Amino acid sequence: MNRRLTCAFALLALASPATAQTINVALNADIRSTNPGVNRDDNTDAVVLHMVEGLVGYRENGAVAPLLAEKVAVSSDGLTYTFTLRQGVKFHNGAELTSADVLWNWTRYMDPKTDWRCRSEFDGRIGMKVTGVTAPDPSTVVMRLEKPSALFLDTMARTDCAMVAIIHKDSLKPDGSFDKPIGTGPFMLGDWRRGEFVSLKRFDAYVSPPGDKRDGYVGRKNALVPEIKFLAIADGATVKAGLISGALHVADIPDSDLPEMQKSNSVQVVTAPSATKHALLFQSRDPLLSDVRMRQAIAAALDLDELVAQASNELGKVNNSAVHMASPYYGEVQRQRYDHDPARVKKLLAEAGYKGQTIKLIANKRATVPSFPVAVVAQAMLQAAGINSEIEVLEWATQLDRYSKGNYQMMSFSYSARIDPAQSYNQFSGAKDTYPSKAWDSRRADELIEKATITADEAERQKLFDELHKLMLADAPLIFLYNQVDTAMVSKRLRGFAPWVASKPRLWEVGLAD
C-alpha cells in the first residue's frame, strides 16, 4: 500500500465511530492557517468561521444581518455606520466583548504587517475607504466612509475577509505574532496536527445571536456536539470508504461518484445551489485571443448544455452570467447566453484569419471542482469545430500562480462564491496592468461596477447589472458555464446539516443520533 493511502487510512482511524459525539468532516486538503483572513483558502475559511465572528454576517439567502452587532444604523448621507454591540458576548478566554476589542482588531487588520486579505477593500486602493473608526462607549462602534458604498456591509460579511472577525488581543504572542484565534464563535480551537486534522471544541459559554433557527452565519448558532474534527484526506477512495463505514459524517465528493454513493444505506445526498462560478477564461492579451472574433468563435463552438451536463453529472444548469441564479438580480437579461452555432464559428474563424494555431487550455485535477472534465469536453467540442486545442494539466498551486500572473491562453477555472453581483464582477474585472489576474479589462465595465458599489437603489443596480451582462457577452473575456451545485454526502446519523449558497459547511445546530 502506498504512503498516501497508509496516511489516509490512519486518519480514518482517528475518525473512528468510537468517538460517538464527534462530528468528523473530510477536507480535500489541510487548512493554511488559523489566522482569520490571513494566509487563507476556502477550507481555511470554513474551519476558522466556526471559531470567530464579525459585526455582521450573511443570512441564508445572502442578505447581510447583524451578528456581533445587535443593530446597525446608517446615516442619511450613507457615510456613517453605527454598530451597537450585543450584550454578554464572551471570548473563548472568558473576557467580555467591548467596542475596544473592535478598535484593536481594526487597527491590526489595517496594519500592512498583518497581511490581511481584505485590507485593500477598505483603504481606498480599490474604491471604498474607511476614514475613521471610533468607540463613543463600550457598546458602540462608529465607522465612517470617504464616500457612500452599497457594498460596505457586504464586504464586512465576506467569508474570505473572515467577516472582519473580532478576536481577543491574547490571540497574539508577546512579540506580536499570531498564536491562535481566541474568538467568540460556538467552537474554539482544540488541536491542529498539520497535514492530518483540526479539532474544534464546543465553547460552553457561547452566547448565540437571536433567532429560532440557523440562518447562514447569523441566527441560532448553538454547538450540539462537544467536538468537530476536520480531517485532511486527499484520496477520494478513502473518503468513500470512511463515509460507508461511518467513520466520516460529512464529505464533498465529485459529482461522478454520486451514482455509486447513492446505493449506500449509510449515507444520504444533500444538495444546494451556490454562488461559486465555473468558467473558461481567455487571455485577451494573447496574440491569437486578443481578437474578439476568436473568443466569440470559441463560445459558439461549445454546446454549453451538453458541456455542463457532462461536467456536473447533470446537476448544473447553464448560466453565462456573473450573477448567481438564486440572486434577486438574476432576471431575463441574465438569462441571455451564448448559443451553439457551427456556421457562426466558421464565419468568425475566417474573419479572424485563424490558421489552425494551437490554443493551450490549462486545467487541474482537483476532485472538488470540474476543471479537468470541463477542459476535456471543451477540447473535444473545439476540435470538432476546427479549433486546435491542447490541454495542459497543472497542480493547483502552479495553476493559481499562472492565473495570478495572467500567464495562460485559456484556463478552466472556478471563482469562489460572491453573493452581491458587484463583488462577483470585481473578482474578474479590472486593469490588467495593475491586476494581471483580471480576465476582463474594460473601462466601461469598471465604470458600471463602480456605480453599482455606491448605488443602493435596487432598480438602478439592476440596470447596471443588465448592461454589464450584455457588455460581457459581447466582449467574451471569459465564459461562465454554471453555478456549482454543492453536493455533500452525509451520514444518516447526522441531524440538521445543510449546504447553502456560501459553499461552506456549518456544524452548529448539527447533532448526531445514537
Coordinates of C-alpha atoms in Angstrom, one line a residue:
M1 CA 0.0 0.0 0.0
N2 CA 1.5 3.4 -0.9
R3 CA 2.3 6.1 1.7
R4 CA -0.6 8.4 0.8
L5 CA -3.2 5.6 1.3
T6 CA -1.5 4.5 4.5
C7 CA -1.7 8.0 5.9
A8 CA -5.3 8.4 4.7
F9 CA -6.4 5.2 6.5
A10 CA -4.6 6.3 9.6
L11 CA -6.7 9.4 9.5
L12 CA -9.8 7.3 9.3
A13 CA -8.7 5.5 12.4
L14 CA -8.6 8.9 14.1
A15 CA -12.2 9.4 13.0
S16 CA -13.4 6.0 14.2
P17 CA -17.1 5.6 15.2
A18 CA -15.8 5.1 18.8
T19 CA -15.8 8.9 19.2
A20 CA -19.6 8.8 19.2
Q21 CA -20.2 12.5 19.8
T22 CA -17.5 13.9 17.5
I23 CA -18.6 15.0 14.0
N24 CA -15.9 14.0 11.5
V25 CA -15.7 16.1 8.3
A26 CA -13.4 15.3 5.4
L27 CA -11.5 18.1 3.8
N28 CA -9.7 17.6 0.5
A29 CA -6.6 19.4 1.9
D30 CA -5.3 20.8 5.2
I31 CA -6.1 24.4 6.2
R32 CA -3.4 27.0 5.6
S33 CA -3.6 28.8 9.0
T34 CA -6.0 29.7 11.9
N35 CA -5.3 33.4 11.5
P36 CA -8.6 34.9 10.3
G37 CA -8.4 36.3 6.8
V38 CA -4.7 35.8 6.6
N39 CA -3.0 33.0 4.5
R40 CA -6.4 31.5 3.8
D41 CA -8.3 29.5 1.3
D42 CA -11.9 28.1 1.2
N43 CA -11.0 25.2 3.5
T44 CA -9.4 27.6 6.0
D45 CA -12.3 29.9 6.0
A46 CA -14.8 27.0 6.5
V47 CA -12.9 25.9 9.7
V48 CA -12.0 29.3 11.1
L49 CA -15.5 30.7 10.8
H50 CA -16.7 28.2 13.4
M51 CA -14.4 29.9 15.9
V52 CA -14.7 33.6 15.0
E53 CA -17.4 36.1 14.2
G54 CA -17.7 39.6 12.8
L55 CA -20.0 42.6 13.4
V56 CA -22.2 41.3 10.5
G57 CA -22.6 38.1 8.6
Y58 CA -24.5 36.5 5.7
R59 CA -28.0 35.2 6.2
E60 CA -29.2 32.0 4.4
N61 CA -30.4 34.0 1.4
G62 CA -27.2 36.0 1.0
A63 CA -28.5 39.2 2.7
V64 CA -26.4 40.8 5.4
A65 CA -27.6 41.0 9.0
P66 CA -26.1 41.9 12.4
L67 CA -24.0 39.2 14.2
L68 CA -21.8 40.6 17.0
A69 CA -23.7 43.8 16.5
E70 CA -27.3 43.9 17.8
K71 CA -28.2 46.6 15.2
V72 CA -26.6 48.8 12.5
A73 CA -27.7 52.3 11.8
V74 CA -26.7 54.2 8.7
S75 CA -26.7 58.0 8.4
S76 CA -28.8 59.7 5.8
D77 CA -25.7 60.6 3.7
G78 CA -24.5 57.0 3.7
L79 CA -21.2 57.9 5.2
T80 CA -21.6 56.8 8.9
Y81 CA -22.3 53.3 10.2
T82 CA -23.1 52.9 13.9
F83 CA -22.9 49.4 15.3
T84 CA -24.5 48.6 18.6
L85 CA -22.9 45.5 20.1
R86 CA -24.8 42.6 21.6
Q87 CA -24.5 42.4 25.4
G88 CA -22.9 39.5 27.2
V89 CA -20.9 38.1 24.3
K90 CA -17.7 36.4 25.6
F91 CA -14.4 35.4 24.0
H92 CA -13.1 31.9 24.4
N93 CA -10.9 33.1 27.3
G94 CA -13.9 34.4 29.2
A95 CA -13.4 38.1 28.5
E96 CA -16.5 40.1 27.5
L97 CA -16.6 41.8 24.1
T98 CA -16.5 45.6 24.1
S99 CA -16.0 48.3 21.5
A100 CA -12.3 48.5 22.5
D101 CA -11.8 45.0 21.0
V102 CA -13.3 46.1 17.7
L103 CA -11.0 49.1 17.6
W104 CA -8.0 46.9 18.4
N105 CA -8.9 44.4 15.7
W106 CA -9.5 47.2 13.1
T107 CA -6.1 48.7 13.8
R108 CA -4.4 45.3 13.5
Y109 CA -6.2 44.5 10.2
M110 CA -5.2 47.7 8.6
D111 CA -1.6 47.3 9.6
P112 CA 0.3 46.1 6.4
K113 CA 2.3 43.7 8.6
T114 CA -0.8 41.7 9.4
D115 CA -1.2 40.9 5.7
W116 CA -4.9 40.7 5.9
R117 CA -6.6 39.5 2.7
C118 CA -9.1 42.4 2.6
R119 CA -7.1 45.5 3.6
S120 CA -7.2 46.8 0.1
E121 CA -11.0 46.6 0.2
F122 CA -11.2 49.2 2.9
D123 CA -8.1 51.5 2.5
G124 CA -9.2 53.2 -0.8
R125 CA -7.0 51.3 -3.2
I126 CA -10.0 49.5 -4.8
G127 CA -12.5 52.3 -4.2
M128 CA -14.1 52.1 -0.7
K129 CA -12.2 53.8 2.1
V130 CA -12.9 53.8 5.8
T131 CA -11.7 57.2 7.1
G132 CA -12.3 56.7 10.8
V133 CA -13.3 54.2 13.5
T134 CA -14.3 55.4 17.0
A135 CA -15.9 53.9 20.1
P136 CA -18.0 56.5 21.9
D137 CA -18.9 54.0 24.6
P138 CA -18.2 50.3 25.4
S139 CA -21.1 49.0 23.4
T140 CA -20.9 51.3 20.3
V141 CA -18.6 51.4 17.3
V142 CA -18.8 54.1 14.6
M143 CA -17.2 53.7 11.2
R144 CA -17.0 56.5 8.7
L145 CA -16.6 56.2 4.9
E146 CA -15.0 58.6 2.5
K147 CA -18.0 58.2 0.1
P148 CA -21.2 56.1 0.2
S149 CA -20.9 52.4 -0.7
A150 CA -23.6 49.9 -1.2
L151 CA -21.0 47.2 -0.6
F152 CA -19.7 48.2 2.7
L153 CA -21.7 45.8 4.8
D154 CA -21.4 43.0 2.2
T155 CA -17.7 43.4 2.2
M156 CA -17.6 43.3 6.0
A157 CA -19.6 40.0 5.8
R158 CA -17.4 38.3 3.2
T159 CA -16.0 34.9 4.2
D160 CA -12.7 35.5 2.5
C161 CA -12.3 38.5 4.8
A162 CA -13.1 36.3 7.7
M163 CA -16.2 38.5 8.3
V164 CA -13.7 41.1 9.7
A165 CA -13.5 38.7 12.7
I166 CA -13.2 40.2 16.2
I167 CA -10.6 38.2 18.2
H168 CA -9.2 38.9 21.6
K169 CA -5.8 40.6 21.8
D170 CA -4.5 37.5 23.6
S171 CA -4.7 35.7 20.2
L172 CA -1.2 37.2 19.7
K173 CA 2.0 36.2 21.3
P174 CA 4.0 38.7 23.4
D175 CA 6.1 39.5 20.4
G176 CA 3.0 40.5 18.4
S177 CA 3.0 37.4 16.1
F178 CA -0.2 35.4 15.8
D179 CA -0.7 32.5 18.1
K180 CA -4.3 31.1 17.9
P181 CA -7.8 32.5 17.4
I182 CA -9.5 33.5 20.7
G183 CA -12.8 34.3 19.1
T184 CA -16.5 34.5 20.1
G185 CA -17.8 31.5 17.9
P186 CA -19.6 28.4 19.1
F187 CA -16.4 26.3 18.8
M188 CA -12.8 27.0 19.9
L189 CA -9.5 25.6 18.7
G190 CA -8.6 22.2 20.2
D191 CA -5.7 20.7 18.3
W192 CA -4.2 21.2 14.9
R193 CA -2.0 18.5 13.6
R194 CA -0.7 19.9 10.4
G195 CA -1.4 17.6 7.4
E196 CA -3.8 15.5 9.5
F197 CA -6.7 17.2 11.2
V198 CA -8.0 20.2 13.0
S199 CA -10.1 19.6 16.2
L200 CA -12.6 22.2 17.4
K201 CA -14.1 22.0 20.9
R202 CA -17.5 23.3 22.0
F203 CA -17.4 26.7 23.7
D204 CA -19.8 26.2 26.6
A205 CA -20.1 29.9 27.4
Y206 CA -21.2 30.8 23.8
V207 CA -23.9 33.4 23.5
S208 CA -25.9 32.8 20.4
P209 CA -27.4 35.5 18.2
P210 CA -31.2 35.8 18.4
G211 CA -33.3 33.5 16.2
D212 CA -35.3 30.4 16.4
K213 CA -33.3 28.6 13.7
R214 CA -30.0 28.6 11.9
D215 CA -29.7 31.4 9.3
G216 CA -26.5 31.5 7.3
Y217 CA -23.8 32.8 9.7
V218 CA -26.3 34.6 11.8
G219 CA -29.4 33.3 13.6
R220 CA -29.3 30.5 16.2
K221 CA -25.7 29.0 16.4
N222 CA -25.5 26.6 19.3
A223 CA -23.0 23.8 19.3
L224 CA -24.8 20.5 19.8
V225 CA -21.8 18.2 20.0
P226 CA -18.6 18.5 22.1
E227 CA -16.2 18.2 19.2
I228 CA -15.8 18.6 15.5
K229 CA -12.8 17.1 13.7
F230 CA -11.9 18.3 10.2
L231 CA -9.7 15.6 8.6
A232 CA -7.4 16.3 5.6
I233 CA -8.0 13.4 3.2
A234 CA -7.0 13.9 -0.4
D235 CA -7.7 10.4 -1.5
G236 CA -11.2 10.0 -2.8
A237 CA -11.4 6.2 -2.3
T238 CA -10.5 6.7 1.4
V239 CA -13.3 9.4 1.7
K240 CA -15.8 7.0 0.2
A241 CA -14.7 4.2 2.5
G242 CA -14.9 6.4 5.5
L243 CA -18.5 7.5 4.6
I244 CA -19.7 4.0 4.1
S245 CA -18.1 2.7 7.3
G246 CA -19.5 5.6 9.4
A247 CA -16.0 6.9 10.3
L248 CA -16.8 10.1 8.4
H249 CA -20.1 12.1 8.7
V250 CA -19.7 14.8 6.1
A251 CA -17.7 15.0 2.9
D252 CA -17.9 16.6 -0.5
I253 CA -17.5 14.1 -3.3
P254 CA -17.1 14.5 -7.1
D255 CA -20.4 14.5 -9.0
S256 CA -19.2 11.4 -10.9
D257 CA -19.3 9.4 -7.6
L258 CA -22.9 10.2 -6.8
P259 CA -24.5 7.2 -8.5
E260 CA -22.2 4.8 -6.6
M261 CA -22.7 6.5 -3.2
Q262 CA -26.4 6.8 -3.6
K263 CA -26.6 2.9 -3.3
S264 CA -25.2 3.0 0.2
N265 CA -27.6 2.6 3.1
S266 CA -25.4 4.6 5.5
V267 CA -25.3 7.9 3.7
Q268 CA -27.6 10.4 2.0
V269 CA -27.0 13.0 -0.6
V270 CA -27.8 16.7 0.2
T271 CA -27.5 19.4 -2.4
A272 CA -28.0 23.2 -2.7
P273 CA -27.2 25.8 -5.4
S274 CA -24.3 28.0 -4.6
A275 CA -22.7 31.3 -5.9
T276 CA -19.5 29.5 -6.9
K277 CA -18.9 30.0 -10.6
H278 CA -17.1 27.7 -13.1
A279 CA -15.7 29.3 -16.1
L280 CA -13.4 29.2 -19.1
L281 CA -11.0 32.2 -19.1
F282 CA -9.4 33.8 -22.1
Q283 CA -6.2 35.8 -22.0
S284 CA -7.3 38.8 -24.1
R285 CA -3.6 40.0 -24.5
D286 CA -2.6 36.7 -26.2
P287 CA -1.8 37.4 -29.8
L288 CA -4.4 35.0 -31.0
L289 CA -7.2 35.6 -28.4
S290 CA -6.8 39.3 -28.4
D291 CA -9.2 39.2 -31.4
V292 CA -12.7 39.2 -30.0
R293 CA -13.9 37.2 -33.0
M294 CA -11.7 34.3 -31.9
R295 CA -13.2 34.4 -28.4
Q296 CA -16.7 34.6 -29.9
A297 CA -15.9 31.7 -32.2
I298 CA -14.9 29.5 -29.2
A299 CA -18.1 30.4 -27.4
A300 CA -20.2 29.5 -30.5
A301 CA -18.3 26.2 -30.8
L302 CA -19.4 25.0 -27.4
D303 CA -22.6 23.1 -26.8
L304 CA -23.0 24.5 -23.3
D305 CA -25.9 22.4 -22.3
E306 CA -24.0 19.2 -23.1
L307 CA -20.8 20.5 -21.6
V308 CA -22.5 21.5 -18.3
A309 CA -24.4 18.2 -18.2
Q310 CA -21.3 16.2 -18.5
A311 CA -19.2 18.3 -16.2
S312 CA -21.8 18.4 -13.4
N313 CA -23.2 14.9 -13.7
E314 CA -26.4 16.6 -15.0
L315 CA -26.8 18.6 -11.7
G316 CA -25.9 22.1 -13.1
K317 CA -27.7 24.5 -15.4
V318 CA -26.1 26.8 -17.9
N319 CA -25.5 30.3 -16.5
N320 CA -23.4 32.7 -18.6
S321 CA -23.9 35.5 -16.1
A322 CA -21.7 36.6 -13.2
V323 CA -24.9 36.9 -11.2
H324 CA -25.7 33.6 -9.4
M325 CA -29.1 32.1 -10.3
A326 CA -30.6 32.4 -6.8
S327 CA -29.8 36.2 -6.7
P328 CA -32.7 38.7 -6.8
Y329 CA -30.7 40.4 -9.5
Y330 CA -30.9 37.3 -11.8
G331 CA -33.5 38.2 -14.4
E332 CA -34.4 38.0 -18.0
V333 CA -31.2 39.8 -19.2
Q334 CA -29.0 37.5 -17.1
R335 CA -30.6 34.5 -18.8
Q336 CA -29.2 35.7 -22.1
R337 CA -26.4 33.3 -23.2
Y338 CA -24.1 32.0 -25.9
D339 CA -25.7 29.7 -28.5
H340 CA -24.1 26.7 -30.1
D341 CA -23.7 27.8 -33.8
P342 CA -21.3 25.9 -36.0
A343 CA -22.0 28.1 -39.0
R344 CA -21.1 31.2 -37.0
V345 CA -17.9 29.5 -35.8
K346 CA -16.7 29.1 -39.4
K347 CA -17.6 32.7 -40.3
L348 CA -15.8 34.2 -37.3
L349 CA -12.7 32.0 -37.7
A350 CA -12.4 33.1 -41.3
E351 CA -12.8 36.8 -40.4
A352 CA -10.2 36.4 -37.6
G353 CA -7.7 34.8 -40.1
Y354 CA -7.4 31.6 -38.0
K355 CA -4.8 29.3 -39.4
G356 CA -5.1 26.3 -37.1
Q357 CA -2.8 27.6 -34.3
T358 CA -2.9 25.5 -31.1
I359 CA -4.7 27.0 -28.1
K360 CA -3.4 25.7 -24.8
L361 CA -6.2 25.1 -22.2
I362 CA -4.9 24.9 -18.6
A363 CA -6.8 22.7 -16.1
N364 CA -6.2 20.9 -12.8
K365 CA -7.5 17.6 -11.5
R366 CA -8.8 18.6 -8.1
A367 CA -11.8 16.4 -7.3
T368 CA -13.8 19.3 -5.8
V369 CA -14.0 21.4 -9.0
P370 CA -14.9 20.4 -12.6
S371 CA -11.7 22.0 -14.0
F372 CA -10.5 18.9 -15.9
P373 CA -13.9 17.5 -17.0
V374 CA -14.8 20.9 -18.4
A375 CA -11.4 21.0 -20.3
V376 CA -11.8 17.5 -21.7
V377 CA -15.4 18.2 -23.1
A378 CA -14.5 21.7 -24.3
Q379 CA -11.4 20.4 -26.1
A380 CA -13.5 17.8 -28.0
M381 CA -16.0 20.4 -29.0
L382 CA -13.4 22.8 -30.2
Q383 CA -11.6 20.2 -32.2
A384 CA -14.9 19.2 -33.8
A385 CA -15.4 22.9 -34.8
G386 CA -11.9 23.1 -36.4
I387 CA -10.2 24.9 -33.5
N388 CA -6.9 23.1 -32.4
S389 CA -6.8 22.8 -28.7
E390 CA -4.3 21.1 -26.3
I391 CA -4.9 20.5 -22.5
E392 CA -2.1 21.3 -20.1
V393 CA -2.8 19.8 -16.6
L394 CA -1.1 21.5 -13.7
E395 CA -1.0 21.1 -10.0
W396 CA -3.4 23.6 -8.4
A397 CA -0.7 25.7 -6.8
T398 CA 1.1 26.1 -10.2
Q399 CA -2.2 26.9 -11.9
L400 CA -3.1 29.5 -9.3
D401 CA 0.3 31.1 -9.8
R402 CA -0.2 31.2 -13.6
Y403 CA -3.7 32.6 -13.1
S404 CA -2.3 35.3 -10.8
K405 CA 0.3 36.4 -13.4
G406 CA -2.1 36.1 -16.3
N407 CA 0.2 33.6 -17.8
Y408 CA -2.2 31.5 -20.0
Q409 CA -4.2 31.4 -23.2
M410 CA -7.3 29.6 -21.9
M411 CA -7.9 28.3 -18.4
S412 CA -10.6 26.1 -16.8
F413 CA -11.1 27.9 -13.5
S414 CA -13.6 28.4 -10.7
Y415 CA -14.4 31.6 -8.7
S416 CA -15.4 31.3 -5.1
A417 CA -18.8 32.4 -4.0
R418 CA -19.6 36.2 -4.0
I419 CA -23.1 37.0 -3.1
D420 CA -23.5 40.5 -4.3
P421 CA -23.2 40.9 -8.1
A422 CA -20.9 43.9 -7.9
Q423 CA -18.5 41.8 -5.8
S424 CA -18.8 39.0 -8.3
Y425 CA -17.9 41.2 -11.2
N426 CA -15.0 42.7 -9.2
Q427 CA -13.4 39.2 -9.0
F428 CA -12.5 39.2 -12.7
S429 CA -12.8 42.7 -13.9
G430 CA -10.1 45.4 -13.7
A431 CA -7.0 46.8 -15.3
K432 CA -4.6 44.0 -16.3
D433 CA -1.5 46.3 -15.9
T434 CA -2.3 46.7 -12.2
Y435 CA -4.0 43.3 -11.6
P436 CA -2.7 40.7 -14.0
S437 CA -5.1 38.1 -12.8
K438 CA -8.1 40.0 -14.1
A439 CA -9.8 38.5 -17.1
W440 CA -11.9 41.5 -18.2
D441 CA -10.0 44.7 -18.9
S442 CA -12.8 47.2 -19.8
R443 CA -13.0 50.7 -18.6
R444 CA -16.7 50.8 -19.3
A445 CA -17.2 47.7 -17.2
D446 CA -15.2 49.2 -14.3
E447 CA -17.3 52.3 -14.5
L448 CA -20.5 50.3 -14.2
I449 CA -19.2 48.2 -11.4
E450 CA -18.1 51.4 -9.5
K451 CA -21.6 52.8 -9.9
A452 CA -23.1 49.6 -8.6
T453 CA -20.9 49.8 -5.5
I454 CA -22.2 53.2 -4.5
T455 CA -25.9 52.8 -5.6
A456 CA -28.2 51.4 -3.0
D457 CA -31.4 51.6 -5.2
E458 CA -32.2 48.1 -6.3
A459 CA -33.9 49.2 -9.6
E460 CA -30.8 51.3 -10.6
R461 CA -28.5 48.5 -9.6
Q462 CA -30.5 46.1 -11.8
K463 CA -30.0 48.4 -14.8
L464 CA -26.2 48.4 -14.2
F465 CA -26.0 44.7 -13.9
D466 CA -28.1 44.3 -17.0
E467 CA -25.7 46.5 -19.0
L468 CA -22.7 44.6 -17.6
H469 CA -24.1 41.3 -18.7
K470 CA -24.7 42.4 -22.3
L471 CA -21.3 44.0 -22.5
M472 CA -19.6 40.9 -21.1
L473 CA -21.4 38.6 -23.7
A474 CA -20.2 40.9 -26.4
D475 CA -16.6 41.2 -25.2
A476 CA -16.3 37.5 -24.3
P477 CA -13.3 37.9 -21.9
L478 CA -14.4 34.6 -20.3
I479 CA -17.4 32.2 -20.5
F480 CA -19.2 31.5 -17.3
L481 CA -20.6 28.0 -17.5
Y482 CA -22.7 27.2 -14.5
N483 CA -23.0 27.8 -10.7
Q484 CA -21.8 25.0 -8.6
V485 CA -24.4 22.7 -7.1
D486 CA -22.9 21.9 -3.7
T487 CA -23.2 18.2 -3.1
A488 CA -22.4 16.6 0.2
M489 CA -22.5 13.0 1.3
V490 CA -23.9 13.0 4.9
S491 CA -24.1 10.1 7.4
K492 CA -27.7 9.2 8.2
R493 CA -26.7 9.6 11.8
L494 CA -26.2 13.3 11.3
R495 CA -29.1 15.7 12.1
G496 CA -29.6 19.2 10.9
F497 CA -26.8 19.6 8.3
A498 CA -27.5 21.5 5.1
P499 CA -25.3 23.1 2.4
W500 CA -26.1 26.7 1.3
V501 CA -25.3 29.5 -1.1
A502 CA -22.0 30.4 0.5
S503 CA -20.5 27.0 -0.1
K504 CA -19.2 26.5 3.4
P505 CA -20.1 23.7 5.8
R506 CA -21.7 24.8 9.1
L507 CA -21.6 22.4 12.1
W508 CA -23.6 24.4 14.7
E509 CA -27.2 23.3 15.2
V510 CA -26.0 19.9 13.9
G511 CA -26.1 16.8 16.0
L512 CA -25.5 13.0 15.9
A513 CA -28.2 10.4 16.5
D514 CA -27.3 7.5 18.8

